[in-house]
């Protein structure tokens, strides 16, 4: 079945039901690599798919037009999940020009043998007339890579937004009004948190610039296409791009002999205050993808680790390394944990990480216990939970 976005504009990508790992991001709902085709006096393919699925892309394009009739292949983003099939596509579309910006050309030439490709380098001043449709371009550097670019068809108010507004969300349906909206928004949030959170400022700039476009449809490079719920997804991007905090405390920890776990439980109980959402994850039963998602809109992080070999537990180190890379902004934080015989260990290492992440530390020193927490330490942990709840309310009220 051919999927038509607008008259003579088609989806020609690949739905990847089986992908479960996207450089560390757990894609439990699979993904899709969206490519599009505009059939006009001139024919343009927008973006491609991962290399193993090149045959599917070629078959989808060939079902709409002879491959030698393709005039342009637009590359909005050089990351291989969207460019991997370009060598096959350019080989098959013998008359096509590869349309991209100069940074993208350079990146593609480092990934692939592009010697035989005919490039048409475009910038924002350029337009490509296809007939009834025109292709225009907006550079969107660092949202998500330096060469990232949007393509826009003004006649259809259609934005090809590359990774932005995407989701790792395999579905047979292609449009937002065909799937449960909450599910699509959740996948968009998880995607933003894990892929784009680091680039909040560039994303904010892109949103400001894109506000000047009249947009009726957003066709990203992953997941479903937004044609009905444009306002919810754009407003969500505005909140996410500034890491707007909800009144929410996120607690995560690992534990050896349940002592750090008991501290986490006491903090959790103390933080359960009216108007505050408290989320608690034992790192033995969750993953960094979920943590990034929870971190995006939390106000306060409470991170626990016992001391292991003078440092923190490996799962805590993994989680903090990942979050540090994503650079969540505007969070308060506290470290806690149990130690055995050396009082400077896991919890202090966590505290250092939280400081390096730019978090406002709620306590100068971590909350610790030696071996198992005594009743008075659990009382202190409970009180700390209350302070974290107050802090979460305070941060959530602040304007970003
Ligand atoms: Fe979906 Fe940045 O690639």
Short mmCIF file of C-alpha atoms and ligand atoms in Angstrom, two decimals:
data_model
loop_
_atom_site.label_atom_id
_atom_site.label_comp_id
_atom_site.label_asym_id
_atom_site.label_seq_id
_atom_site.Cartn_x
_atom_site.Cartn_y
_atom_site.Cartn_z
CA UNK A 1 0.00 0.00 0.00
CA UNK A 2 1.34 3.41 -0.94
CA UNK A 3 1.18 5.98 1.82
CA UNK A 4 0.45 9.46 0.50
CA UNK A 5 1.12 12.43 2.82
CA UNK A 6 -0.24 14.95 0.36
CA UNK A 7 -1.15 14.60 -3.27
CA UNK A 8 1.92 13.16 -5.02
CA UNK A 9 4.04 13.15 -1.83
CA UNK A 10 4.69 9.67 -0.49
CA UNK A 11 6.35 7.85 2.40
CA UNK A 12 8.96 5.42 1.04
CA UNK A 13 10.84 4.44 4.22
CA UNK A 14 11.21 1.31 6.30
CA UNK A 15 9.59 0.27 9.59
CA UNK A 16 12.13 -1.53 11.76
CA UNK A 17 10.13 -3.60 14.21
CA UNK A 18 13.16 -5.42 15.56
CA UNK A 19 15.71 -2.76 16.48
CA UNK A 20 16.20 -2.73 20.26
CA UNK A 21 19.44 -0.81 20.69
CA UNK A 22 20.25 2.59 19.28
CA UNK A 23 23.76 3.25 20.53
CA UNK A 24 22.68 2.49 24.09
CA UNK A 25 19.10 3.81 23.81
CA UNK A 26 16.71 0.89 24.35
CA UNK A 27 14.15 1.05 21.59
CA UNK A 28 11.56 -1.32 22.98
CA UNK A 29 9.00 -0.20 20.43
CA UNK A 30 11.32 -0.50 17.42
CA UNK A 31 11.69 2.42 15.05
CA UNK A 32 11.23 3.58 11.49
CA UNK A 33 13.55 5.33 9.06
CA UNK A 34 11.31 7.66 7.13
CA UNK A 35 12.12 8.60 3.57
CA UNK A 36 9.77 10.49 1.29
CA UNK A 37 9.22 11.00 -2.41
CA UNK A 38 7.78 14.03 -4.16
CA UNK A 39 6.46 13.22 -7.63
CA UNK A 40 6.25 16.29 -9.81
CA UNK A 41 7.77 17.47 -13.10
CA UNK A 42 10.98 16.81 -11.21
CA UNK A 43 11.16 13.95 -8.75
CA UNK A 44 12.83 14.24 -5.35
CA UNK A 45 13.55 11.65 -2.70
CA UNK A 46 13.92 13.12 0.78
CA UNK A 47 16.35 11.23 3.04
CA UNK A 48 17.05 7.52 3.02
CA UNK A 49 17.16 4.58 5.44
CA UNK A 50 19.69 2.43 7.30
CA UNK A 51 22.01 0.52 4.99
CA UNK A 52 20.53 -2.97 5.55
CA UNK A 53 17.14 -1.72 4.35
CA UNK A 54 18.29 -0.08 1.10
CA UNK A 55 16.43 -2.70 -0.97
CA UNK A 56 13.14 -1.74 0.68
CA UNK A 57 13.73 1.93 -0.07
CA UNK A 58 14.62 1.20 -3.69
CA UNK A 59 11.54 -0.99 -4.10
CA UNK A 60 9.29 1.70 -2.59
CA UNK A 61 10.74 4.36 -4.88
CA UNK A 62 10.60 2.07 -7.93
CA UNK A 63 6.91 1.43 -7.25
CA UNK A 64 6.30 5.15 -7.84
CA UNK A 65 8.78 6.04 -10.57
CA UNK A 66 11.55 4.51 -12.68
CA UNK A 67 14.73 5.02 -10.67
CA UNK A 68 16.46 6.84 -13.52
CA UNK A 69 13.70 9.49 -13.39
CA UNK A 70 14.68 10.62 -9.88
CA UNK A 71 16.19 14.10 -10.21
CA UNK A 72 17.14 14.85 -6.61
CA UNK A 73 18.01 12.95 -3.47
CA UNK A 74 17.91 15.32 -0.49
CA UNK A 75 20.03 14.47 2.54
CA UNK A 76 18.88 16.44 5.57
CA UNK A 77 21.15 14.62 8.01
CA UNK A 78 24.26 12.50 7.45
CA UNK A 79 23.90 10.12 10.41
CA UNK A 80 23.94 6.58 8.98
CA UNK A 81 20.41 5.68 10.07
CA UNK A 82 19.34 8.15 7.38
CA UNK A 83 22.26 8.10 4.97
CA UNK A 84 23.28 4.43 5.08
CA UNK A 85 21.29 3.54 1.97
CA UNK A 86 22.58 6.52 -0.03
CA UNK A 87 25.35 4.58 -1.79
CA UNK A 88 22.76 2.10 -3.14
CA UNK A 89 20.27 4.84 -3.90
CA UNK A 90 22.76 7.05 -5.73
CA UNK A 91 24.02 4.07 -7.69
CA UNK A 92 20.49 3.16 -8.77
CA UNK A 93 19.26 6.70 -9.43
CA UNK A 94 21.80 7.38 -12.14
CA UNK A 95 20.49 10.86 -12.99
CA UNK A 96 19.98 12.15 -9.46
CA UNK A 97 21.83 15.00 -7.80
CA UNK A 98 22.54 14.68 -4.08
CA UNK A 99 21.13 17.82 -2.47
CA UNK A 100 22.64 18.84 0.86
CA UNK A 101 24.56 21.59 2.58
CA UNK A 102 28.35 21.81 2.48
CA UNK A 103 28.86 20.38 5.97
CA UNK A 104 26.72 17.42 5.03
CA UNK A 105 28.72 16.84 1.84
CA UNK A 106 31.91 16.74 3.87
CA UNK A 107 30.44 14.32 6.39
CA UNK A 108 29.03 12.04 3.71
CA UNK A 109 32.40 11.96 1.96
CA UNK A 110 33.96 10.64 5.20
CA UNK A 111 31.39 7.87 5.50
CA UNK A 112 31.06 6.81 1.85
CA UNK A 113 32.86 6.87 -1.47
CA UNK A 114 31.07 9.86 -2.94
CA UNK A 115 33.46 10.41 -5.86
CA UNK A 116 30.82 9.52 -8.44
CA UNK A 117 27.97 11.47 -6.81
CA UNK A 118 26.75 14.68 -8.39
CA UNK A 119 26.25 17.11 -5.51
CA UNK A 120 24.01 20.15 -5.49
CA UNK A 121 25.09 22.16 -2.47
CA UNK A 122 22.28 24.25 -1.04
CA UNK A 123 21.98 26.91 1.60
CA UNK A 124 19.01 28.77 2.98
CA UNK A 125 18.89 31.18 0.06
CA UNK A 126 18.42 28.34 -2.42
CA UNK A 127 15.15 26.91 -3.68
CA UNK A 128 14.60 23.97 -5.95
CA UNK A 129 11.53 24.16 -8.17
CA UNK A 130 10.04 20.74 -8.81
CA UNK A 131 6.96 21.94 -10.73
CA UNK A 132 3.94 22.36 -8.48
CA UNK A 133 6.20 22.03 -5.46
CA UNK A 134 9.27 23.91 -4.27
CA UNK A 135 11.96 22.67 -1.93
CA UNK A 136 13.38 25.21 0.52
CA UNK A 137 15.94 24.61 3.25
CA UNK A 138 16.70 25.68 6.81
CA UNK A 139 20.01 24.83 8.43
CA UNK A 140 19.49 23.47 11.94
CA UNK A 141 23.05 23.02 13.25
CA UNK A 142 23.41 20.78 16.33
CA UNK A 143 19.82 19.69 16.18
CA UNK A 144 21.01 17.04 15.99
CA UNK A 145 24.41 17.11 14.16
CA UNK A 146 26.35 20.08 12.73
CA UNK A 147 25.04 19.48 9.20
CA UNK A 148 21.40 18.94 10.19
CA UNK A 149 18.88 20.66 7.97
CA UNK A 150 15.12 20.92 7.53
CA UNK A 151 13.50 20.83 4.09
CA UNK A 152 10.21 22.64 3.64
CA UNK A 153 7.60 22.58 0.87
CA UNK A 154 5.70 25.88 1.17
CA UNK A 155 2.89 24.89 -1.24
CA UNK A 156 1.89 22.08 1.12
CA UNK A 157 3.08 23.72 4.37
CA UNK A 158 5.03 20.52 4.84
CA UNK A 159 8.18 20.36 6.97
CA UNK A 160 10.63 17.48 6.63
CA UNK A 161 12.16 17.82 10.09
CA UNK A 162 14.81 15.09 10.13
CA UNK A 163 15.33 13.78 13.71
CA UNK A 164 13.39 16.64 15.32
CA UNK A 165 9.87 15.66 16.40
CA UNK A 166 10.75 12.01 15.72
CA UNK A 167 10.13 8.92 17.79
CA UNK A 168 11.54 5.41 17.88
CA UNK A 169 8.08 3.95 17.37
CA UNK A 170 7.40 1.16 14.89
CA UNK A 171 3.80 1.20 13.68
CA UNK A 172 2.03 0.10 10.53
CA UNK A 173 0.15 3.43 10.76
CA UNK A 174 2.03 6.53 9.66
CA UNK A 175 0.06 9.45 11.09
CA UNK A 176 -0.45 10.83 14.58
CA UNK A 177 -4.24 10.66 14.36
CA UNK A 178 -4.07 6.91 13.65
CA UNK A 179 -2.24 5.98 16.88
CA UNK A 180 -2.88 6.66 20.59
CA UNK A 181 -1.66 10.24 21.05
CA UNK A 182 -0.34 9.63 24.58
CA UNK A 183 1.80 6.78 23.29
CA UNK A 184 3.21 8.86 20.43
CA UNK A 185 3.92 11.79 22.76
CA UNK A 186 5.62 9.47 25.26
CA UNK A 187 7.86 8.05 22.52
CA UNK A 188 8.62 11.59 21.29
CA UNK A 189 9.59 12.54 24.84
CA UNK A 190 11.81 9.49 25.29
CA UNK A 191 13.42 10.26 21.94
CA UNK A 192 14.02 13.90 22.83
CA UNK A 193 15.45 12.98 26.25
CA UNK A 194 17.87 10.40 24.91
CA UNK A 195 18.91 11.95 21.60
CA UNK A 196 18.33 15.68 21.73
CA UNK A 197 18.38 16.85 25.37
CA UNK A 198 22.00 17.95 25.11
CA UNK A 199 21.09 20.29 22.26
CA UNK A 200 18.39 22.30 24.02
CA UNK A 201 19.77 25.71 23.02
CA UNK A 202 20.12 24.93 19.30
CA UNK A 203 16.67 23.34 19.39
CA UNK A 204 15.28 26.51 20.97
CA UNK A 205 16.85 28.55 18.16
CA UNK A 206 15.38 26.21 15.55
CA UNK A 207 11.94 26.44 17.11
CA UNK A 208 12.12 30.24 17.04
CA UNK A 209 13.14 30.25 13.39
CA UNK A 210 10.64 27.57 12.38
CA UNK A 211 7.88 29.64 14.01
CA UNK A 212 8.14 31.84 10.92
CA UNK A 213 7.02 28.94 8.72
CA UNK A 214 3.41 28.12 8.05
CA UNK A 215 3.34 24.43 9.00
CA UNK A 216 0.43 22.06 8.44
CA UNK A 217 2.39 18.81 8.61
CA UNK A 218 5.67 17.71 10.19
CA UNK A 219 7.29 14.67 8.62
CA UNK A 220 10.23 13.55 10.79
CA UNK A 221 12.82 10.91 9.96
CA UNK A 222 11.58 8.50 12.64
CA UNK A 223 8.13 7.42 13.74
CA UNK A 224 4.74 8.84 12.94
CA UNK A 225 4.02 12.00 10.95
CA UNK A 226 2.32 14.90 12.73
CA UNK A 227 -0.68 16.21 10.83
CA UNK A 228 -3.30 16.74 13.55
CA UNK A 229 -1.52 17.29 16.86
CA UNK A 230 1.01 19.90 15.76
CA UNK A 231 0.36 22.16 18.72
CA UNK A 232 0.95 19.49 21.40
CA UNK A 233 4.23 18.33 19.90
CA UNK A 234 5.55 21.85 19.22
CA UNK A 235 4.58 23.04 22.71
CA UNK A 236 6.21 19.94 24.20
CA UNK A 237 9.41 20.73 22.29
CA UNK A 238 9.36 24.25 23.72
CA UNK A 239 9.19 22.81 27.25
CA UNK A 240 11.74 20.09 26.61
CA UNK A 241 14.23 22.43 24.96
CA UNK A 242 14.54 24.33 28.24
CA UNK A 243 14.28 21.17 30.40
CA UNK A 244 11.15 22.67 31.99
CA UNK A 245 10.78 20.90 35.33
CA UNK A 246 7.61 19.42 36.74
CA UNK A 247 7.26 19.19 40.53
CA UNK A 248 8.91 15.81 40.42
CA UNK A 249 11.63 14.06 42.43
CA UNK A 250 13.53 11.29 40.69
CA UNK A 251 15.29 8.80 42.97
CA UNK A 252 17.58 6.17 41.53
CA UNK A 253 20.12 3.93 43.20
CA UNK A 254 21.90 0.64 43.33
CA UNK A 255 22.39 -1.28 46.56
CA UNK A 256 24.57 -4.16 47.79
CA UNK A 257 22.97 -5.32 51.04
CA UNK A 258 19.78 -3.18 51.01
CA UNK A 259 21.21 -0.33 53.11
CA UNK A 260 21.25 2.24 50.28
CA UNK A 261 17.88 0.85 49.21
CA UNK A 262 16.49 1.60 52.70
CA UNK A 263 17.76 5.16 52.45
CA UNK A 264 16.07 5.46 49.05
CA UNK A 265 12.79 4.21 50.48
CA UNK A 266 12.93 6.67 53.38
CA UNK A 267 13.68 9.56 51.00
CA UNK A 268 10.80 8.38 48.81
CA UNK A 269 8.35 8.29 51.72
CA UNK A 270 9.43 11.73 52.89
CA UNK A 271 9.15 13.23 49.42
CA UNK A 272 5.55 12.07 48.89
CA UNK A 273 4.01 15.48 49.49
CA UNK A 274 0.87 17.00 47.94
CA UNK A 275 1.47 18.21 44.40
CA UNK A 276 4.76 16.35 44.05
CA UNK A 277 5.37 13.31 41.92
CA UNK A 278 8.07 10.97 43.22
CA UNK A 279 9.63 8.33 41.00
CA UNK A 280 11.94 5.64 42.41
CA UNK A 281 14.08 3.35 40.28
CA UNK A 282 16.34 0.54 41.47
CA UNK A 283 19.00 0.39 38.76
CA UNK A 284 18.88 -3.40 38.87
CA UNK A 285 15.43 -3.26 37.28
CA UNK A 286 15.52 -0.25 34.99
CA UNK A 287 17.74 1.16 32.23
CA UNK A 288 19.38 4.42 31.22
CA UNK A 289 16.78 5.11 28.52
CA UNK A 290 14.03 5.30 31.14
CA UNK A 291 16.25 7.39 33.43
CA UNK A 292 16.92 9.97 30.71
CA UNK A 293 13.19 10.21 30.06
CA UNK A 294 12.46 10.70 33.78
CA UNK A 295 15.27 13.22 34.14
CA UNK A 296 14.10 15.49 31.34
CA UNK A 297 11.17 16.88 33.33
CA UNK A 298 12.17 16.19 36.93
CA UNK A 299 13.17 19.02 39.24
CA UNK A 300 15.28 17.08 41.72
CA UNK A 301 17.54 14.07 41.43
CA UNK A 302 18.39 11.89 44.43
CA UNK A 303 21.07 9.39 43.49
CA UNK A 304 22.29 6.61 45.73
CA UNK A 305 25.24 4.27 45.70
CA UNK A 306 27.02 2.24 48.33
CA UNK A 307 30.79 2.19 48.29
CA UNK A 308 32.31 -0.48 46.08
CA UNK A 309 36.09 -0.59 45.79
CA UNK A 310 36.35 3.02 47.01
CA UNK A 311 33.92 4.24 44.34
CA UNK A 312 30.32 3.93 43.20
CA UNK A 313 28.53 0.87 41.87
CA UNK A 314 28.96 0.25 38.11
CA UNK A 315 25.28 0.72 37.26
CA UNK A 316 25.25 4.10 39.03
CA UNK A 317 28.40 5.12 37.17
CA UNK A 318 26.78 4.08 33.88
CA UNK A 319 23.63 6.07 34.62
CA UNK A 320 25.51 9.19 35.71
CA UNK A 321 27.91 9.05 32.76
CA UNK A 322 24.93 8.86 30.41
CA UNK A 323 23.05 11.69 32.12
CA UNK A 324 26.18 13.84 32.34
CA UNK A 325 26.48 13.54 28.55
CA UNK A 326 22.87 14.62 28.08
CA UNK A 327 23.47 17.65 30.35
CA UNK A 328 20.01 18.13 31.88
CA UNK A 329 19.65 21.77 32.88
CA UNK A 330 18.28 23.40 36.00
CA UNK A 331 18.09 20.41 38.34
CA UNK A 332 18.74 20.22 42.08
CA UNK A 333 20.29 17.04 43.41
CA UNK A 334 21.51 15.07 46.37
CA UNK A 335 23.66 11.96 46.80
CA UNK A 336 23.20 9.25 49.36
CA UNK A 337 24.54 5.82 50.19
CA UNK A 338 26.00 3.35 52.60
CA UNK A 339 29.71 2.78 53.26
CA UNK A 340 31.65 0.16 55.18
CA UNK A 341 34.92 1.30 56.69
CA UNK A 342 35.97 4.30 54.56
CA UNK A 343 33.57 7.22 54.86
CA UNK A 344 34.58 8.80 51.53
CA UNK A 345 33.46 6.45 48.78
CA UNK A 346 30.44 5.79 46.58
CA UNK A 347 28.14 8.57 47.76
CA UNK A 348 30.92 11.15 47.50
CA UNK A 349 31.73 10.01 43.97
CA UNK A 350 28.05 10.42 43.10
CA UNK A 351 28.02 13.87 44.70
CA UNK A 352 31.04 14.88 42.58
CA UNK A 353 29.25 13.72 39.42
CA UNK A 354 26.12 15.66 40.31
CA UNK A 355 28.23 18.76 40.94
CA UNK A 356 29.95 18.30 37.57
CA UNK A 357 26.54 18.05 35.92
CA UNK A 358 25.83 21.56 37.17
CA UNK A 359 23.13 20.47 39.62
CA UNK A 360 22.36 22.63 42.62
CA UNK A 361 23.34 20.46 45.58
CA UNK A 362 20.70 20.32 48.28
CA UNK A 363 23.26 19.13 50.87
CA UNK A 364 26.95 19.96 50.94
CA UNK A 365 27.73 16.40 52.00
CA UNK A 366 25.93 13.26 50.86
CA UNK A 367 23.56 11.54 53.23
CA UNK A 368 25.39 8.44 54.40
CA UNK A 369 25.17 5.55 56.81
CA UNK A 370 27.83 3.10 57.93
CA UNK A 371 26.88 -0.45 56.92
CA UNK A 372 23.12 -0.38 57.71
CA UNK A 373 21.08 2.77 58.39
CA UNK A 374 20.17 3.29 62.03
CA UNK A 375 16.70 4.62 62.88
CA UNK A 376 17.96 8.20 63.23
CA UNK A 377 19.60 8.08 59.77
CA UNK A 378 16.35 6.84 58.26
CA UNK A 379 14.59 9.72 60.01
CA UNK A 380 17.09 12.13 58.47
CA UNK A 381 16.50 10.51 55.05
CA UNK A 382 12.75 10.93 55.48
CA UNK A 383 13.24 14.61 56.36
CA UNK A 384 15.55 15.00 53.38
CA UNK A 385 12.75 13.63 51.18
CA UNK A 386 10.51 16.42 52.47
CA UNK A 387 13.15 19.02 51.62
CA UNK A 388 13.50 17.59 48.14
CA UNK A 389 9.74 17.81 47.64
CA UNK A 390 9.80 21.50 48.66
CA UNK A 391 12.70 22.09 46.32
CA UNK A 392 10.84 20.38 43.47
CA UNK A 393 7.84 22.66 43.98
CA UNK A 394 10.11 25.72 44.10
CA UNK A 395 11.97 24.80 40.89
CA UNK A 396 8.78 23.85 39.02
CA UNK A 397 7.31 27.30 39.76
CA UNK A 398 10.31 29.09 38.29
CA UNK A 399 10.05 30.44 34.80
CA UNK A 400 12.64 28.74 32.54
FE1 LIG B 1 18.07 9.52 13.35
FE2 LIG B 1 20.61 11.73 14.22
O1 LIG B 1 19.80 10.25 13.32
#
